[in-house]
Short mmCIF file of C-alpha atoms in Angstrom, two decimals:
data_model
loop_
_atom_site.label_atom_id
_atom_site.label_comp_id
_atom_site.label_asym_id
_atom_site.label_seq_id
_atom_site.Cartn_x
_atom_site.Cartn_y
_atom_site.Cartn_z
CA UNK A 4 -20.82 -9.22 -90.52
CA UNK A 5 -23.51 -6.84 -88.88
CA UNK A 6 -21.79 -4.37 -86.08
CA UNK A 7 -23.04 -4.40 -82.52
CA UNK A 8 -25.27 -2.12 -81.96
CA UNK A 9 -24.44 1.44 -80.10
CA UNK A 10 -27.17 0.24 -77.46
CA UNK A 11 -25.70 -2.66 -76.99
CA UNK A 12 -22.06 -1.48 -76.56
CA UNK A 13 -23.45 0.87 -74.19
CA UNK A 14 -25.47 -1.76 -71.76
CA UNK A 15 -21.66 -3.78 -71.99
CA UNK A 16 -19.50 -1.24 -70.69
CA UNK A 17 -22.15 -0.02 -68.08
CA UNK A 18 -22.39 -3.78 -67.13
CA UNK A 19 -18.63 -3.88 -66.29
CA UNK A 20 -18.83 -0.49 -64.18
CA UNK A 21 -21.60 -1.89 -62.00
CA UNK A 22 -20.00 -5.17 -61.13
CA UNK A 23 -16.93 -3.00 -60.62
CA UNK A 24 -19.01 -0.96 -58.06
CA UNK A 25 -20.44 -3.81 -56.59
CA UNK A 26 -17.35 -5.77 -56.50
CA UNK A 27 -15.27 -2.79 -54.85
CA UNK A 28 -18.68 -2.45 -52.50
CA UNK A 29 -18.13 -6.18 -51.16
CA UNK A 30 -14.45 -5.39 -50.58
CA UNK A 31 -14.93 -2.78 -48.36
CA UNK A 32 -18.34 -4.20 -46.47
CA UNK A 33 -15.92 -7.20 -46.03
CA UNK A 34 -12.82 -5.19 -44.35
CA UNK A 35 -15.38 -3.21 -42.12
CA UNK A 36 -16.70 -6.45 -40.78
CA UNK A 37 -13.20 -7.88 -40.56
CA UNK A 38 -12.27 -4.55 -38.49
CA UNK A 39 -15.45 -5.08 -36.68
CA UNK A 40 -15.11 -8.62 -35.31
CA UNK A 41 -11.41 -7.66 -34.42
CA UNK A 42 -12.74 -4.72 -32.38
CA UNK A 43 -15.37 -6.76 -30.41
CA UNK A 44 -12.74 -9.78 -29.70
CA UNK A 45 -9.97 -7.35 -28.53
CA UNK A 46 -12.65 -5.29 -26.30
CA UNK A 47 -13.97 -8.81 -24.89
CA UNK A 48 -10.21 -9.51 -24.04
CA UNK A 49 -9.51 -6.76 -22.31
CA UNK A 50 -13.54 -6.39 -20.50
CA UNK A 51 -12.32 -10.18 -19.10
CA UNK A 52 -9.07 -8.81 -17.68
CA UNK A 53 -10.41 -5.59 -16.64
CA UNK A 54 -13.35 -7.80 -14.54
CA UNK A 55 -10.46 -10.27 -13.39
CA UNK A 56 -8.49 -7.50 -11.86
CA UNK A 57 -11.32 -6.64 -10.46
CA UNK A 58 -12.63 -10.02 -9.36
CA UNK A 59 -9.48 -10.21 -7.53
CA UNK A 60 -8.90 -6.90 -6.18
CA UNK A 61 -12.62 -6.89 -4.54
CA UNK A 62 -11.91 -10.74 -3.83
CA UNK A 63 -8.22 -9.64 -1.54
CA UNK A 64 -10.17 -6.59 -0.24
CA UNK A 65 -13.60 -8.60 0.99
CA UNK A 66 -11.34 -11.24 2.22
CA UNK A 67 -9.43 -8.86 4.60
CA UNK A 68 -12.50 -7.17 5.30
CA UNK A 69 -13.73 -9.92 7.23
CA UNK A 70 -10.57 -10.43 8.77
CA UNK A 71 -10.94 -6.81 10.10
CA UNK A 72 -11.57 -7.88 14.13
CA UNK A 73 -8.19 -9.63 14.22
CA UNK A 74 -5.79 -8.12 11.62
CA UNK A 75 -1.74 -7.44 12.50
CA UNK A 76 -0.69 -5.34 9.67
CA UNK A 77 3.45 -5.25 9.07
CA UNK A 78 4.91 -2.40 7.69
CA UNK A 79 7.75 -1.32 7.10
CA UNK A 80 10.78 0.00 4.80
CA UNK A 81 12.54 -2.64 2.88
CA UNK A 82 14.75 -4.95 3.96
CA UNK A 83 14.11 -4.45 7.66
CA UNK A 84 12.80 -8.14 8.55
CA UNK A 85 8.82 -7.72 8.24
CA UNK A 86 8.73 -11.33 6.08
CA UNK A 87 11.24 -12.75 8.58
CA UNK A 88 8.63 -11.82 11.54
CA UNK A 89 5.54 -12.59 9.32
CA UNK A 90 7.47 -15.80 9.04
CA UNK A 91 8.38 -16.96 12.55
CA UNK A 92 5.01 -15.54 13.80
CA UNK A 93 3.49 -18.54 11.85
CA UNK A 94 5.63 -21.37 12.64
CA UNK A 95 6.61 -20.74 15.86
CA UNK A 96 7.94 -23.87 16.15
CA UNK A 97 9.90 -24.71 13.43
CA UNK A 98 13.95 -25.52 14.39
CA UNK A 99 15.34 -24.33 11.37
CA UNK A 100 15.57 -20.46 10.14
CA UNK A 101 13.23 -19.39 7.63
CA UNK A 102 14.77 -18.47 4.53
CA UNK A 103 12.77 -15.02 3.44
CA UNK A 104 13.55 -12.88 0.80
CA UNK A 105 12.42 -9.00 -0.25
CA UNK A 106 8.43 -9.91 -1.03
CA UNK A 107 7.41 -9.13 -3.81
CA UNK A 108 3.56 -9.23 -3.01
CA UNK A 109 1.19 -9.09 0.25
CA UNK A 110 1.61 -12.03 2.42
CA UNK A 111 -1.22 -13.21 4.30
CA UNK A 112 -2.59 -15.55 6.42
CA UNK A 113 -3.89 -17.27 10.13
CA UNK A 114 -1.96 -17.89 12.92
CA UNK A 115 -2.35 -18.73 16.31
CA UNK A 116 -0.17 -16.73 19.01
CA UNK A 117 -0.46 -17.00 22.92
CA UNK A 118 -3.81 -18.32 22.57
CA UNK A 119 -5.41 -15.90 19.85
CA UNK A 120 -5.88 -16.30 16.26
CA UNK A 121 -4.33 -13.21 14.41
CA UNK A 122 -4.52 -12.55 10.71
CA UNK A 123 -1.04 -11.74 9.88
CA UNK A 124 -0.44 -8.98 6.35
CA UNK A 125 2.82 -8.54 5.67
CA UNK A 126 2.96 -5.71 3.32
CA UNK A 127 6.22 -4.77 0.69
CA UNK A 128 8.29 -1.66 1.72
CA UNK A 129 8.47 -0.68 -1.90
CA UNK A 130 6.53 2.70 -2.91
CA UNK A 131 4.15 0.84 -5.77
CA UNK A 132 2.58 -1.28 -2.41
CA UNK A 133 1.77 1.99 -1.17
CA UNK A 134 -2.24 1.33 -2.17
CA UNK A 135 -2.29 -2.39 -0.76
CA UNK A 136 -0.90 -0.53 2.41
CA UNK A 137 -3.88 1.85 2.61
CA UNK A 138 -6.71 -0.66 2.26
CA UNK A 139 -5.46 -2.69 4.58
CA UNK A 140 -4.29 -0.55 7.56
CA UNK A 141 -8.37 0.97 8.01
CA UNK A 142 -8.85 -3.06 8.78
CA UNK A 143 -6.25 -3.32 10.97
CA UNK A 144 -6.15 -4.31 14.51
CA UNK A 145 -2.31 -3.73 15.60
CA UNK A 146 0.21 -2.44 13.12
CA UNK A 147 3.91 -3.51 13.81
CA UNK A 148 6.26 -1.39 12.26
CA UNK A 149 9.77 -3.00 11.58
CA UNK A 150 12.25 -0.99 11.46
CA UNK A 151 16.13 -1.85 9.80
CA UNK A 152 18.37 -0.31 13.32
CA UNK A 153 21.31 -0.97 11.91
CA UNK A 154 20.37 1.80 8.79
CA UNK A 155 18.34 3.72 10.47
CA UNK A 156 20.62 6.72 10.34
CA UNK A 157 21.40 6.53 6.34
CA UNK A 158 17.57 5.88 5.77
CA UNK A 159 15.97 8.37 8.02
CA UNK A 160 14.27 10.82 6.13
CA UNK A 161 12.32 7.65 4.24
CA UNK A 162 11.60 5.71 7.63
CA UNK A 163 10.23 8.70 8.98
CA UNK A 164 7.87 9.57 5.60
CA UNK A 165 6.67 6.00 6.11
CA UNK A 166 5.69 6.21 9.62
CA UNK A 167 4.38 9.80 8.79
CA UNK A 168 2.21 7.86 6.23
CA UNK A 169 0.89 5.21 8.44
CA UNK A 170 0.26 7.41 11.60
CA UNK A 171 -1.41 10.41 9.21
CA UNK A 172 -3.90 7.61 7.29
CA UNK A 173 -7.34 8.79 8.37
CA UNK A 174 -8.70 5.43 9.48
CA UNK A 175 -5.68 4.82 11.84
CA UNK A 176 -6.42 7.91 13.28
CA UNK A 177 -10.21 7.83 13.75
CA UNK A 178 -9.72 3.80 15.30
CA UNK A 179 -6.52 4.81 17.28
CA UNK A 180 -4.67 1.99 16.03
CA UNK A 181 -2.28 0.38 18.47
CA UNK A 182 1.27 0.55 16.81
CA UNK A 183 4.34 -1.77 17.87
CA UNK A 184 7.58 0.06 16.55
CA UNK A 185 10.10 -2.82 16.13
CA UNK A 186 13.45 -2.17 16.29
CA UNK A 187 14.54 -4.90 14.92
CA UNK A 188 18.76 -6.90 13.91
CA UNK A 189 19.86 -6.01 17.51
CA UNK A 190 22.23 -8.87 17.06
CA UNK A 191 24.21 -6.99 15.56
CA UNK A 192 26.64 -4.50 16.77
CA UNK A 193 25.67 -1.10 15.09
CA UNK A 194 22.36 -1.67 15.74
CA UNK A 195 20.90 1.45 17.67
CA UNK A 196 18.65 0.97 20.38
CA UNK A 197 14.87 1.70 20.62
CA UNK A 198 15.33 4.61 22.78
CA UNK A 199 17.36 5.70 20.10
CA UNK A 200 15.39 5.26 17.51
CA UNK A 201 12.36 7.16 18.65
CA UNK A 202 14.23 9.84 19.23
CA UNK A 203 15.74 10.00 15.49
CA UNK A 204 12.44 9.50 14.24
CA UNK A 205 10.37 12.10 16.48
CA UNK A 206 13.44 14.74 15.37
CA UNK A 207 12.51 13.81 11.88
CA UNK A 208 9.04 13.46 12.00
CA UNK A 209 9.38 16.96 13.52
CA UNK A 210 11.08 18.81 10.31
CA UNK A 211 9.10 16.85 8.35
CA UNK A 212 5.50 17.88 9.66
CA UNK A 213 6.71 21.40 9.05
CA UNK A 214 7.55 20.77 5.35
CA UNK A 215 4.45 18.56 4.75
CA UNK A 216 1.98 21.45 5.94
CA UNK A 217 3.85 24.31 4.19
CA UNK A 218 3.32 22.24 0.94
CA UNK A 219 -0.44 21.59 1.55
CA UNK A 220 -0.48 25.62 1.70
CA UNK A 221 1.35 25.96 -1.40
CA UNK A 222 -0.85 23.64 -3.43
CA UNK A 223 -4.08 25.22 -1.84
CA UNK A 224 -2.95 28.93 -2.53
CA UNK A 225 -2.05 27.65 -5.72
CA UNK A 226 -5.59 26.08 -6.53
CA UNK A 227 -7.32 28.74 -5.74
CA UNK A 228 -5.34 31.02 -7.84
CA UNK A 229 -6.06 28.97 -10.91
CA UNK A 230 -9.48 28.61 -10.51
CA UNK A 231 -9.55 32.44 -9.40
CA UNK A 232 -11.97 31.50 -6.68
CA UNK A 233 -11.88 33.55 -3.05
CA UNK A 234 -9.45 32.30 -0.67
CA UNK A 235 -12.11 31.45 2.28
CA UNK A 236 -14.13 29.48 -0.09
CA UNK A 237 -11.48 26.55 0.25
CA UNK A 238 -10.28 27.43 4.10
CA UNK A 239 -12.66 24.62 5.46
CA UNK A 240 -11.48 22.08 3.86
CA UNK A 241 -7.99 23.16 4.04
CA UNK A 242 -8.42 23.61 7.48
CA UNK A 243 -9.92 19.75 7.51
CA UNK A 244 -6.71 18.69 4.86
CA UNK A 245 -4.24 20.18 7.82
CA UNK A 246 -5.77 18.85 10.77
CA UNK A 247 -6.10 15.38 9.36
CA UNK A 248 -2.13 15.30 7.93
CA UNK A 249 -0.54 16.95 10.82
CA UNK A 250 0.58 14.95 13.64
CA UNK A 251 1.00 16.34 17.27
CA UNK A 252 0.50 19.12 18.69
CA UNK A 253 0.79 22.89 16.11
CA UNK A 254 3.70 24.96 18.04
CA UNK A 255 5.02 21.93 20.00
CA UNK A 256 7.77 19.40 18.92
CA UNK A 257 6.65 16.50 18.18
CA UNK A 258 6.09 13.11 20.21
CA UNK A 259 5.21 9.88 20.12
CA UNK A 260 3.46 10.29 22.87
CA UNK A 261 1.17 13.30 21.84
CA UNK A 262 -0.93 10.88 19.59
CA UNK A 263 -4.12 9.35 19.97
CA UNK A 264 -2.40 6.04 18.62
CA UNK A 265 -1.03 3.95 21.57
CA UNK A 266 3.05 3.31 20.64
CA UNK A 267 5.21 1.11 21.79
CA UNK A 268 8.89 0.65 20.87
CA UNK A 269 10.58 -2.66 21.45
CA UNK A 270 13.48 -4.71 20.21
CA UNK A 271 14.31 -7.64 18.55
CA UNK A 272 16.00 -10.16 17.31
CA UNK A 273 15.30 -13.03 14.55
CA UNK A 274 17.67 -15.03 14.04
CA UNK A 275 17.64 -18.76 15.87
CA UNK A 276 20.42 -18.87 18.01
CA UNK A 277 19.57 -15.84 19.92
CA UNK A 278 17.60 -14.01 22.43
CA UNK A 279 14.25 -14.56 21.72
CA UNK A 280 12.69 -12.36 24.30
CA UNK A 281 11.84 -9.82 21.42
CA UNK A 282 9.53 -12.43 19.99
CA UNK A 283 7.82 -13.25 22.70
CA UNK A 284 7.31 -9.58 23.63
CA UNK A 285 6.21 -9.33 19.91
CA UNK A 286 3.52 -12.40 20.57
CA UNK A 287 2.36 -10.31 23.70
CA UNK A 288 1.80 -7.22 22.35
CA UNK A 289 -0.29 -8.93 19.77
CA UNK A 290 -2.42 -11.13 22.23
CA UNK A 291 -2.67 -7.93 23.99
CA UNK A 292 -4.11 -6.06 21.58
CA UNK A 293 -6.39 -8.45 20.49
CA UNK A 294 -7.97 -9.04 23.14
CA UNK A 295 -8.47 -5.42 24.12
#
């Protein structure tokens, strides 16, 4: 029997190498386009939750935006009743108690008081709300601020960087936002009175102005030491940072009465059963402003 020919044995073994190659070439053009489709799905995912955060985020912002010439903003630390209020603001006339809890997300919505149509927010007390608070307040009308008097004195130093926050925000400032300061639980014992209250909070607010300003200086000094840039090339808008943060008068205590902002401290009470002549104050003050 003849033996193959070298040739031939040759052309066979190259044979299997190049199917080899081409096979191992398939393998890996197949796992790129695998990899590839996975890619485009999992970027499509996350483009359609990235534009439906964003639908909904411009959707809640355009919607209060044209709610802007009658919007009541609550604010508030935790816990100190704004839901409750939000709550019997809108159904006036219910004869049962609302049951409210800690929200856990912006309430909003119409309602009609003493003749005017307000567009009550109701906005968390909890720190990650913070950026839901400052879209809202540059729409606002009014801002009621409830306030817990019963824990006032254990939570001052947070009641006071709250109000700080809300009276400081630019827009606020620049519309001279009316702001009701609710003292609100009155029904019960411990509960301090308004009077009381501002004067906590003005002592507060006082100390804390000082500390606020001292760490914008810190922070600017620092900035400009990094970036090794000349010390008046920043004083403008320093100067700007200062004048827009600080509240009252530089070298005077502070007061309530010293800003722009008109302020107005009242008390109340919630709960059915009892004197409701802090509500109706409440639906006042909001008519009031409103209409001004």
């Amino acid at each position: 029997m003849a033996e193959p020919s070298p040739l031939l044995q040759t052309a066979g073994s190259g044979g299997t190498g190049l199917y080899m190659l081409i096979g191992t070439l398939l393998v890996v053009l197949v796992g790129a386009f695998v990899w590839y489709l996975l890619n485009q799905q999992s970027a499509a995912i996350s483009s359609q939750s990235m534009a439906l955060a964003s639908g909904n985020s411009i959707h809640g912002l355009s919607s209060a935006q044209k709610k802007r010439n009658n919007a009541i903003v609550l604010v508030g630390p935790m816990g100190a009743g704004k839901t409750a209020l939000w709550a019997r603001l809108r159904f006036p006339d219910s004869t049962s108690q609302p049951e409210t809890q800690t929200s856990m997300s912006v309430n909003a919505a119409e309602a009609h008081i003493n003749e005017s149509n307000a567009y009550l927010v109701d906005i968390p007390g909890h720190q990650k709300y913070r950026l839901d608070r400052d879209s809202y307040l540059p729409m606002a009308r009014g801002i009621i601020f409830v306030v817990d008097s019963t824990r006032l004195s254990e939570n001052i130093r947070s009641t006071a960087e709250l109000v700080y926050d809300v009276l400081a925000n630019a827009k606020v400032q620049t519309n001279e936002t009316p702001l009701l300061l609710l003292c609100n639980k009155q029904d019960d014992p411990l509960a301090l009175s308004n009077t009381r209250v501002k004067a906590l909070l003005e002592d507060e607010i006082d100390k804390l102005r000082t500390s606020r300003q001292a760490g914008l200086d810190s922070l600017r000094d620092a900035h400009v030491a990094a970036s090794g840039a000349a010390a008046g090339d920043d004083d403008d808008a320093a100067a700007e940072e200062r004048i827009s943060d600080f509240l009252g008068y530089d070298g005077k205590k502070f007061s309530f009465e010293d800003l722009p902002n008109p302020i107005q401290f009242n008390e109340s009470t919630l709960i059915l059963g009892h004197d409701t002549s802090g509500l109706e104050l409440i639906e006042g003050w909001i008519a009031d402003t409103l209409h001004s």
